[in-house]
C-alpha cells in the first residue's frame, strides 16, 4: 500500500541517548565563530541518517505528499555549557540553566548552520525545537532551561538569527511534559518580542494526558499550535508473548494520540521509528520500545522486522487522517464506570498527596535500598517504572514547588530516605536535601488540581521537632504488619500517601474532516467490557445504530460528508439495523467503512455531531500528517 502514512520526522541536532555514541559538529573549544563546524554533517551521512531521510522523502513523494522534518537538540557541545563541579559535559547540566550565557549567539548560529547543512543534502527543515526536555537532566545528553531564559534566548538570538538566515523555519518552544506546558506557555509568551518568534509549543507524553493543560495552553494563545513531539514506552521491549503488557503499551500510546488531537494538538511524534530487540542502540542503556523492532539476524525467529501492536494502533491515525484534515466536534455521550486504580496508572511526574486511606493498590509502598517504591510498578507495563525498578518517591528539585512526586527509580540522592523512629511513628528524611516529608494543607494547584480545591500535599520542608504530627507517619498496616514489602504511609488523620492520578478515559473518539470531503472517526474502548453504540452525523442527518464495540479495541470509520450517488461502492458496509428515531436512516448510510487493527476485536463509534470546528490556520495545514524519524523520532503532524 506504500507505507503507513507517516509524513513528519524528527532528527537530533548532535547526539541523544539513542545515538550509539556522543557527537557534535564542532568539538573545538571556544570556537564561537563556528569556523570548525562540520558543514557536511558527516556523522549523519556516514551512519545512514541522511540517506534514510532522503529515501523516506522519495517514498512519501510517491504517495503525493511531502515529508516534513523538524530538529531538536539534546545538548549543545560541552564547551558551550556551564560547568558542573568544574566539568563541562554533554551529559551534565548546571541548574537552573545549562547553556553559558556568553555563547547564546554562537548556539543560535549553530542551529542555522545545521539547518543549512541539511538543506545542502536536499532536506529542508520545517522547524526546530529550542531544547529537548528542558526540565530534565536525566544522565544522558541534556541541558536545563527556565522559561524566562528560553524566551530571552529566542527573542535576542535564535529568533533573529533564523529570521535572517533561515527564513520560514519555525521555532517550537518547551518540548517537554504536559504537566508543565501551561506554565511554560505563559512564560514563553509573556514577552512580546519572544512570542512573535514562537510558532507553537511541543509536548511529550511522559507524566499523563493532562488534557486540561493542553486546553488552557491553546486558549492562552489560539494562534500558536501544539504538537506532540515525543512519546514511547520504556523499560526495554515487550513482545507478543507477554500479551497483556504488549497490548497495554499500544493502547496507552494510541490514547495519548487521540486525546492530544482532541485537545488542539496538530499532530503527534513517536520517539523511535525502529529499534533493535533490546530496545536500543542507546549509549546510556535507556532502552525503550518502538512500533517496529529490527532483528536482521532473526535471533527471535519472528522475521527481520517485527511489527508491534502499537504499529497497528498508530495506523488508525496515520492512514486515515492525512495532512490538511480539520478536527470536527464529537459529542461523546457514552459513560463507563471507572475501574479501580492500579500500579499501571502510576506515571513519572505525578505529585504525591494524602487522601483517605482505602484498600487501593496505589497506596501501597515498598522500602528497598533506601528508596520508597510504589508497590507493583516495576511489574506493571502501564507504569513508567516498568522494568526500571518501579516508581520511586522523588523529591522534585526543578524549582516549581518543594513537592514529592513519583519517578522511575534511579536511586539518586533525591530518591533515598532515612526512616527515623520518633514519638508516634516514623519521620521520612532526605539527607541530600536535609529536609523531611511533610503533610501540608494547601491549594490543589500544588498537585495539578484546581486551585480552588484544598488538598494535603506531600512536600519536602525543614525538619521540625521530633513527633511533629505533619512530619510523623505510620509505615505499617492497621494490624502492625506490612513493612517493608507492602505498607501504607499514613498520617494521624488516617490519610494515606498516593500519587495524584488523573483517570484515563476508557472510551473516547476523535473525528476529522478530510481534504477529500470525507470524514474519519477514530474510536477506542480500553475498558474490560464491550459497548453498543449509535453513530450519528448531525450535518448529514443520518447515522447507524447498535454498533458493537468490544473491549480493548480500536477502529476507524470513514464516510462521505455528502450522501453518495444512487450506486454504492462495493467496499462499503451497510449497517441495516433499524435505528431509533434519534438516528434517522437514509441512503447515506451506505458509505460507512471500517478500518480494523490486525488481531483486534472490532471497535466502532460514538454518537457524534459534526459542527465544523477547525484548528488555527497553521495547525490546520499540519493536522493529521503523521511521521517517521531517523536516529530519533517517529510520529505525526
Coordinates of C-alpha atoms in Angstrom, one line a residue, residues 44-569:
X44 CA 24.7 11.9 9.9
X45 CA 25.7 10.9 6.4
X46 CA 28.0 8.1 7.5
X47 CA 25.7 6.4 10.0
X48 CA 22.9 6.4 7.4
X49 CA 20.5 9.0 8.9
X50 CA 20.6 11.4 5.9
X51 CA 20.4 8.6 3.3
X52 CA 17.4 7.2 5.1
X53 CA 15.6 10.5 5.3
X54 CA 16.2 11.1 1.6
X55 CA 14.8 7.6 0.8
X56 CA 11.8 8.4 3.0
X57 CA 11.3 11.7 1.2
X58 CA 11.1 9.9 -2.1
X59 CA 8.7 7.3 -0.7
X60 CA 6.4 10.0 0.7
X61 CA 6.5 11.9 -2.5
X62 CA 5.4 8.8 -4.5
X63 CA 2.2 9.0 -2.3
X64 CA 1.7 12.6 -3.4
X65 CA 2.7 14.0 -0.1
X66 CA 5.7 15.7 1.4
X67 CA 7.9 14.6 4.3
X68 CA 8.2 17.4 6.9
X69 CA 11.2 17.4 9.1
X70 CA 12.0 19.1 12.4
X71 CA 15.2 19.0 14.5
X72 CA 15.8 19.0 18.3
X73 CA 19.0 19.4 20.4
X74 CA 19.5 17.3 23.5
X75 CA 22.7 19.3 24.4
X76 CA 25.0 21.9 22.9
X77 CA 28.7 20.9 22.6
X78 CA 30.2 20.6 26.1
X79 CA 32.3 23.7 25.6
X80 CA 29.1 25.8 25.3
X81 CA 27.8 24.7 28.7
X82 CA 28.3 26.0 32.2
X83 CA 30.5 23.6 34.3
X84 CA 29.1 21.2 36.9
X85 CA 31.6 20.7 39.7
X86 CA 34.3 22.1 37.4
X87 CA 33.4 19.7 34.5
X88 CA 31.7 20.6 31.2
X89 CA 29.9 17.6 29.6
X90 CA 27.0 17.0 27.2
X91 CA 25.6 14.6 29.8
X92 CA 25.7 17.2 32.6
X93 CA 23.7 20.4 33.1
X94 CA 24.1 23.3 35.5
X95 CA 21.0 24.4 37.4
X96 CA 18.8 26.2 36.6
X97 CA 20.2 26.8 33.1
X98 CA 22.9 24.7 31.4
X99 CA 23.8 27.0 28.4
X100 CA 26.6 29.5 29.1
X101 CA 25.0 33.0 28.6
X102 CA 28.2 34.1 26.8
X103 CA 27.7 31.7 23.9
X104 CA 24.0 32.3 23.1
X105 CA 24.6 33.9 19.7
X106 CA 27.1 31.1 18.8
X107 CA 24.5 28.4 19.8
X108 CA 21.8 30.2 17.7
X109 CA 24.1 30.2 14.7
X110 CA 24.9 26.5 15.3
X111 CA 21.1 25.9 14.7
X112 CA 21.4 27.9 11.5
X113 CA 24.4 26.0 10.2
X114 CA 22.8 22.7 11.0
X115 CA 19.7 23.7 9.0
X116 CA 21.9 24.9 6.1
X117 CA 23.9 21.7 6.1
X118 CA 20.8 19.5 5.8
X119 CA 19.4 21.8 3.1
X120 CA 22.6 21.2 1.1
X121 CA 21.9 17.5 1.3
X122 CA 18.4 18.1 -0.1
X123 CA 16.5 18.1 3.3
X124 CA 14.6 21.2 4.3
X125 CA 13.8 21.7 8.0
X126 CA 10.3 22.8 8.7
X127 CA 11.0 23.7 12.3
X128 CA 13.4 23.3 15.3
X129 CA 12.6 22.9 19.0
X130 CA 14.8 25.0 21.3
X131 CA 15.6 22.1 23.6
X132 CA 14.5 18.6 24.1
X133 CA 13.2 18.2 27.7
X134 CA 14.4 21.5 29.2
X135 CA 13.3 20.4 32.7
X136 CA 15.3 17.1 32.8
X137 CA 19.0 16.3 33.4
X138 CA 18.5 12.6 33.3
X139 CA 22.0 11.3 32.9
X140 CA 22.3 11.4 29.1
X141 CA 22.7 14.4 26.8
X142 CA 20.7 17.3 28.4
X143 CA 20.6 21.0 29.1
X144 CA 18.3 22.6 31.6
X145 CA 16.4 25.9 30.8
X146 CA 13.9 28.1 32.6
X147 CA 11.0 29.6 30.7
X148 CA 12.5 33.0 31.1
X149 CA 15.9 32.0 29.8
X150 CA 14.5 30.2 26.8
X151 CA 12.2 33.2 26.0
X152 CA 15.2 35.6 26.2
X153 CA 17.4 33.3 24.0
X154 CA 14.7 33.1 21.4
X155 CA 13.9 36.9 21.5
X156 CA 17.5 38.0 21.4
X157 CA 19.4 35.3 19.5
X158 CA 17.6 32.3 17.9
X159 CA 14.7 34.2 16.6
X160 CA 16.7 37.0 14.9
X161 CA 19.3 34.6 13.5
X162 CA 16.8 32.2 11.9
X163 CA 14.7 35.0 10.6
X164 CA 17.8 36.5 8.8
X165 CA 19.5 33.2 7.8
X166 CA 16.8 30.6 7.6
X167 CA 13.5 32.4 6.8
X168 CA 10.4 30.3 7.2
X169 CA 11.9 27.8 9.7
X170 CA 9.6 27.7 12.7
X171 CA 10.6 27.7 16.3
X172 CA 8.8 25.4 18.8
X173 CA 9.1 26.1 22.5
X174 CA 9.1 23.9 25.6
X175 CA 9.3 20.3 24.2
X176 CA 8.6 18.5 27.4
X177 CA 5.8 17.0 29.6
X178 CA 2.2 18.2 29.5
X179 CA 2.0 18.7 33.3
X180 CA 4.0 21.9 33.0
X181 CA 3.1 23.0 29.4
X182 CA 0.7 25.8 30.6
X183 CA 3.3 27.2 33.0
X184 CA 5.9 27.3 30.2
X185 CA 3.5 28.7 27.6
X186 CA 2.7 31.6 29.9
X187 CA 6.4 32.2 30.5
X188 CA 7.4 31.9 26.8
X189 CA 4.6 34.1 25.5
X190 CA 4.9 36.7 28.3
X191 CA 7.5 38.7 26.3
X192 CA 6.0 40.0 23.0
X193 CA 9.5 40.1 21.5
X194 CA 9.8 36.3 22.2
X195 CA 6.2 35.4 21.5
X196 CA 6.4 36.6 17.9
X197 CA 9.1 34.1 17.1
X198 CA 7.4 31.0 18.6
X199 CA 5.2 29.2 16.1
X200 CA 3.9 26.8 18.8
X201 CA 4.6 24.5 21.8
X202 CA 5.9 20.9 21.7
X203 CA 4.8 18.4 24.3
X204 CA 5.9 14.9 25.5
X205 CA 3.6 12.2 26.8
X206 CA 5.5 11.2 30.0
X207 CA 3.5 12.0 33.1
X208 CA 0.0 11.6 31.8
X209 CA -2.6 13.0 29.4
X210 CA -3.1 16.4 31.2
X211 CA -5.7 17.5 28.7
X212 CA -6.8 20.4 30.9
X213 CA -3.3 21.8 30.4
X214 CA -3.5 21.4 26.6
X215 CA -6.8 23.2 26.6
X216 CA -5.6 26.1 28.7
X217 CA -2.4 26.4 26.6
X218 CA -4.5 26.6 23.4
X219 CA -6.8 29.3 24.8
X220 CA -3.8 31.3 26.1
X221 CA -2.6 31.7 22.5
X222 CA -5.0 30.2 19.9
X223 CA -2.7 31.4 17.1
X224 CA 0.1 29.1 18.3
X225 CA 0.0 25.4 17.6
X226 CA 0.5 22.4 19.9
X227 CA 2.5 19.5 18.6
X228 CA 3.1 16.1 20.3
X229 CA 6.9 15.9 19.9
X230 CA 7.9 12.6 21.7
X231 CA 6.4 9.5 23.3
X232 CA 7.5 5.9 23.9
X233 CA 7.2 3.1 26.3
X234 CA 10.5 2.4 28.1
X235 CA 11.9 -0.4 30.2
X236 CA 13.0 -2.4 27.1
X237 CA 10.9 -4.2 24.5
X238 CA 7.8 -6.2 25.3
X239 CA 6.8 -8.8 22.7
X240 CA 3.6 -10.6 21.9
X241 CA 4.4 -13.5 24.2
X242 CA 3.6 -11.0 27.1
X243 CA 0.2 -10.2 25.6
X244 CA -1.3 -8.1 28.3
X245 CA 1.7 -5.8 28.6
X246 CA 2.2 -5.8 24.8
X247 CA -1.4 -4.7 24.3
X248 CA -1.5 -2.1 27.1
X249 CA 1.6 -0.4 25.8
X250 CA -0.1 0.0 22.4
X251 CA -3.4 1.2 24.0
X252 CA -1.6 3.8 26.1
X253 CA 0.2 5.3 23.1
X254 CA -3.0 5.4 21.0
X255 CA -5.0 7.0 23.8
X256 CA -2.3 9.7 24.1
X257 CA -2.6 10.4 20.3
X258 CA -6.3 10.5 20.5
X259 CA -6.5 12.8 23.5
X260 CA -3.8 15.1 22.2
X261 CA -5.7 15.5 18.9
X262 CA -9.0 16.1 20.8
X263 CA -7.3 18.9 22.8
X264 CA -5.8 21.0 20.0
X265 CA -2.6 19.2 19.0
X266 CA -1.9 19.4 15.3
X267 CA 0.0 16.1 15.2
X268 CA 2.0 13.5 17.2
X269 CA 5.5 12.2 17.1
X270 CA 6.7 8.8 18.4
X271 CA 10.3 8.5 19.7
X272 CA 11.9 5.9 17.5
X273 CA 10.9 4.6 14.1
X274 CA 12.8 1.3 14.6
X275 CA 14.8 -0.2 17.5
X276 CA 16.7 -3.5 18.0
X277 CA 15.4 -6.4 20.0
X278 CA 16.9 -5.0 23.3
X279 CA 15.3 -1.5 22.8
X280 CA 18.4 0.2 21.5
X281 CA 21.0 1.1 20.4
X282 CA 21.3 3.5 23.3
X283 CA 24.8 4.5 24.5
X284 CA 23.5 5.0 28.1
X285 CA 21.2 2.0 28.1
X286 CA 17.9 3.9 28.4
X287 CA 16.2 1.1 26.5
X288 CA 12.7 1.5 25.1
X289 CA 10.1 0.1 22.8
X290 CA 9.2 1.1 19.2
X291 CA 6.5 0.3 16.7
X292 CA 8.9 -1.7 14.6
X293 CA 11.6 -3.9 16.0
X294 CA 14.5 -4.9 13.8
X295 CA 16.0 -8.4 14.1
X296 CA 18.2 -8.8 11.0
X297 CA 19.8 -12.0 12.3
X298 CA 16.3 -13.4 13.2
X299 CA 17.5 -14.3 16.6
X300 CA 13.9 -14.4 17.8
X301 CA 12.6 -16.3 14.8
X302 CA 9.9 -13.7 14.1
X303 CA 11.3 -12.3 10.9
X304 CA 13.7 -9.4 10.3
X305 CA 11.0 -6.8 11.1
X306 CA 8.6 -7.3 14.0
X307 CA 5.5 -5.1 13.9
X308 CA 4.4 -4.4 17.4
X309 CA 0.7 -3.9 18.4
X310 CA 1.5 -0.1 18.6
X311 CA 2.3 -0.1 14.9
X312 CA -1.2 -1.1 14.0
X313 CA -2.8 1.2 16.6
X314 CA -0.8 4.1 15.1
X315 CA -2.1 3.3 11.6
X316 CA -5.6 4.2 12.6
X317 CA -4.4 7.8 12.8
X318 CA -1.6 7.9 10.2
X319 CA -3.5 6.1 7.5
X320 CA -6.9 7.7 7.9
X321 CA -6.1 11.3 9.0
X322 CA -4.0 12.8 6.2
X323 CA -2.3 16.3 6.2
X324 CA -4.8 19.1 5.8
X325 CA -7.5 17.4 7.9
X326 CA -9.6 19.5 10.3
X327 CA -10.9 18.3 13.6
X328 CA -14.7 18.3 13.9
X329 CA -16.8 18.3 17.1
X330 CA -17.6 14.9 18.6
X331 CA -20.3 14.8 21.2
X332 CA -19.5 11.8 23.3
X333 CA -22.5 10.7 25.3
X334 CA -21.0 7.4 26.4
X335 CA -20.4 6.9 30.2
X336 CA -18.4 4.0 31.6
X337 CA -17.8 3.3 35.3
X338 CA -14.1 3.8 36.0
X339 CA -12.3 0.8 37.3
X340 CA -10.1 0.8 40.4
X341 CA -6.7 2.4 40.1
X342 CA -3.7 0.1 39.7
X343 CA 0.1 0.3 39.7
X344 CA -0.1 0.6 35.9
X345 CA -1.7 4.0 36.3
X346 CA 1.3 5.4 38.1
X347 CA 3.5 7.6 35.9
X348 CA 6.5 9.8 36.1
X349 CA 5.9 13.3 37.5
X350 CA 2.6 12.6 39.4
X351 CA 2.6 14.7 42.5
X352 CA 2.1 12.9 45.9
X353 CA -0.7 13.8 48.2
X354 CA -2.5 12.3 51.2
X355 CA -6.1 11.0 50.7
X356 CA -8.4 8.9 52.8
X357 CA -6.9 5.5 53.4
X358 CA -8.5 2.7 51.5
X359 CA -7.5 -0.7 50.1
X360 CA -6.3 0.9 46.9
X361 CA -3.2 -0.6 45.3
X362 CA -1.8 2.9 44.7
X363 CA -1.5 3.5 48.4
X364 CA 0.9 0.6 48.9
X365 CA 4.7 1.1 49.2
X366 CA 7.9 -0.9 49.4
X367 CA 11.1 0.1 51.2
X368 CA 14.2 -1.1 49.3
X369 CA 17.9 0.0 49.5
X370 CA 16.9 3.4 50.9
X371 CA 14.2 4.1 48.3
X372 CA 10.4 4.1 48.8
X373 CA 8.8 2.4 45.8
X374 CA 5.2 2.3 44.7
X375 CA 4.4 -1.4 45.0
X376 CA 3.9 -3.3 41.8
X377 CA 5.1 -0.6 39.4
X378 CA 8.2 -2.5 38.3
X379 CA 5.9 -5.3 37.1
X380 CA 3.1 -3.0 35.7
X381 CA 3.6 -2.4 32.0
X382 CA 1.5 0.7 32.0
X383 CA 3.7 2.4 34.6
X384 CA 6.8 4.5 33.6
X385 CA 8.7 2.5 36.2
X386 CA 8.1 -0.8 34.4
X387 CA 11.4 -2.8 34.4
X388 CA 13.1 0.4 35.8
X389 CA 12.9 -0.8 39.4
X390 CA 9.4 0.8 39.7
X391 CA 8.3 4.3 40.6
X392 CA 10.2 5.9 43.5
X393 CA 9.2 8.7 45.8
X394 CA 11.2 11.5 44.3
X395 CA 11.9 14.9 45.9
X396 CA 11.4 17.3 42.9
X397 CA 14.1 19.9 42.6
X398 CA 13.0 21.6 39.4
X399 CA 12.2 24.8 41.2
X400 CA 8.4 24.9 40.9
X401 CA 7.5 23.6 44.4
X402 CA 9.2 21.6 47.2
X403 CA 6.9 18.7 46.2
X404 CA 7.3 15.0 46.3
X405 CA 6.4 13.1 43.2
X406 CA 6.9 9.6 41.7
X407 CA 9.6 9.0 39.1
X408 CA 11.2 5.9 37.6
X409 CA 13.7 4.7 40.2
X410 CA 17.3 5.8 39.6
X411 CA 18.2 5.5 43.4
X412 CA 19.7 9.0 43.1
X413 CA 20.2 11.1 46.2
X414 CA 16.8 12.8 45.9
X415 CA 15.2 9.4 45.9
X416 CA 16.9 8.0 49.0
X417 CA 15.5 8.3 52.5
X418 CA 16.3 7.6 56.1
X419 CA 13.5 6.4 58.3
X420 CA 13.8 7.8 61.8
X421 CA 11.7 6.4 64.6
X422 CA 10.1 9.2 66.5
X423 CA 7.3 9.5 69.0
X424 CA 4.1 8.4 67.3
X425 CA 5.7 6.8 64.3
X426 CA 8.4 7.5 61.7
X427 CA 10.0 10.6 60.2
X428 CA 11.0 10.4 56.5
X429 CA 14.3 12.3 56.0
X430 CA 16.1 13.0 52.8
X431 CA 19.8 13.5 53.6
X432 CA 20.7 15.2 50.3
X433 CA 18.2 18.0 50.8
X434 CA 18.3 17.8 54.6
X435 CA 14.5 18.0 54.6
X436 CA 11.6 16.0 55.9
X437 CA 8.5 14.7 54.2
X438 CA 5.6 17.0 55.4
X439 CA 1.9 16.7 55.0
X440 CA 0.8 20.3 54.0
X441 CA -2.8 21.5 53.6
X442 CA -2.6 23.7 50.5
X443 CA -4.2 24.6 47.2
X444 CA -5.0 21.9 44.7
X445 CA -2.6 23.6 42.3
X446 CA 0.3 22.2 44.3
X447 CA -0.6 18.7 42.9
X448 CA -2.0 19.7 39.5
X449 CA -5.7 20.1 40.6
X450 CA -7.9 23.2 40.5
X451 CA -6.6 26.0 42.7
X452 CA -10.0 26.2 44.5
X453 CA -9.6 22.7 45.9
X454 CA -7.9 22.2 49.2
X455 CA -5.6 19.1 49.4
X456 CA -3.0 17.6 51.8
X457 CA 0.2 17.6 49.7
X458 CA 3.5 15.8 50.4
X459 CA 6.3 18.4 50.4
X460 CA 9.9 18.4 51.5
X461 CA 10.3 21.1 54.2
X462 CA 12.7 21.9 57.0
X463 CA 12.5 19.2 59.7
X464 CA 10.7 20.2 62.8
X465 CA 10.8 18.8 66.3
X466 CA 10.6 15.0 66.6
X467 CA 7.0 13.9 66.7
X468 CA 5.5 16.9 64.9
X469 CA 2.2 15.4 63.6
X470 CA 2.7 16.8 60.0
X471 CA 6.1 15.0 59.8
X472 CA 5.2 11.8 61.6
X473 CA 3.8 8.8 59.7
X474 CA 2.8 5.2 60.4
X475 CA 4.5 2.8 58.0
X476 CA 2.5 -0.3 58.7
X477 CA -1.0 -1.7 58.3
X478 CA -3.6 -1.5 61.0
X479 CA -2.5 -4.9 62.2
X480 CA 1.0 -3.6 62.6
X481 CA 2.3 -5.7 59.7
X482 CA 3.3 -4.9 56.1
X483 CA 6.7 -3.2 56.4
X484 CA 8.9 -3.3 54.4
X485 CA 7.2 -5.0 51.4
X486 CA 3.6 -3.8 51.5
X487 CA 2.7 -0.9 53.7
X488 CA 0.9 2.5 53.6
X489 CA 2.4 5.9 54.6
X490 CA -0.4 7.1 56.9
X491 CA -0.9 10.3 58.8
X492 CA -2.5 10.6 62.2
X493 CA -5.7 11.8 60.4
X494 CA -6.0 8.5 58.6
X495 CA -4.8 9.9 55.3
X496 CA -2.6 7.7 53.1
X497 CA 0.1 8.7 50.6
X498 CA -0.6 8.1 46.9
X499 CA 0.1 9.7 43.5
X500 CA -2.4 12.2 42.1
X501 CA -3.7 10.2 39.2
X502 CA -5.9 11.7 36.6
X503 CA -8.1 8.8 35.4
X504 CA -7.8 7.8 31.7
X505 CA -11.0 7.7 29.7
X506 CA -11.9 4.1 28.9
X507 CA -13.8 5.1 25.9
X508 CA -13.3 8.1 23.6
X509 CA -13.2 9.2 19.9
X510 CA -11.9 11.9 17.7
X511 CA -13.2 13.0 14.3
X512 CA -11.7 14.8 11.3
X513 CA -13.0 16.3 8.1
X514 CA -10.6 15.2 5.4
X515 CA -9.4 17.2 2.4
X516 CA -11.3 14.9 0.0
X517 CA -14.6 15.8 1.7
X518 CA -14.9 12.6 3.7
X519 CA -14.9 12.2 7.5
X520 CA -12.7 9.9 9.6
X521 CA -13.7 8.9 13.1
X522 CA -11.2 7.0 15.3
X523 CA -12.6 5.4 18.5
X524 CA -11.2 3.4 21.3
X525 CA -12.6 1.2 24.1
X526 CA -9.9 0.3 26.5
X527 CA -12.4 -0.9 29.1
X528 CA -12.9 -4.6 30.0
X529 CA -16.5 -4.7 28.8
X530 CA -17.9 -4.2 25.3
X531 CA -20.3 -1.4 24.4
X532 CA -23.2 -1.0 22.0
X533 CA -23.4 2.5 20.4
X534 CA -25.1 4.7 17.9
X535 CA -23.2 6.8 15.4
X536 CA -24.9 9.9 14.0
X537 CA -23.7 12.6 11.7
X538 CA -25.7 15.7 12.5
X539 CA -24.7 17.6 9.3
X540 CA -26.0 14.7 7.2
X541 CA -28.9 13.9 9.4
X542 CA -28.1 10.2 9.2
X543 CA -26.3 7.5 11.1
X544 CA -26.2 3.9 12.3
X545 CA -27.3 2.4 15.5
X546 CA -26.5 -0.6 17.7
X547 CA -22.8 -0.7 16.6
X548 CA -20.9 -3.3 18.6
X549 CA -17.8 -2.0 20.4
X550 CA -15.9 -4.9 22.1
X551 CA -13.4 -4.4 24.9
X552 CA -9.8 -3.3 24.3
X553 CA -10.3 -2.4 20.6
X554 CA -9.7 0.5 18.2
X555 CA -11.4 1.1 14.9
X556 CA -11.7 3.8 12.3
X557 CA -14.9 4.7 10.4
X558 CA -14.8 6.8 7.3
X559 CA -17.6 8.1 5.2
X560 CA -18.5 10.8 2.7
X561 CA -19.7 14.1 4.1
X562 CA -22.3 14.2 1.4
X563 CA -24.9 11.5 0.5
X564 CA -23.5 9.3 -2.3
X565 CA -25.0 8.8 -5.7
X566 CA -27.5 6.0 -6.2
X567 CA -24.9 3.4 -6.8
X568 CA -22.9 2.3 -3.7
X569 CA -19.2 1.4 -3.6

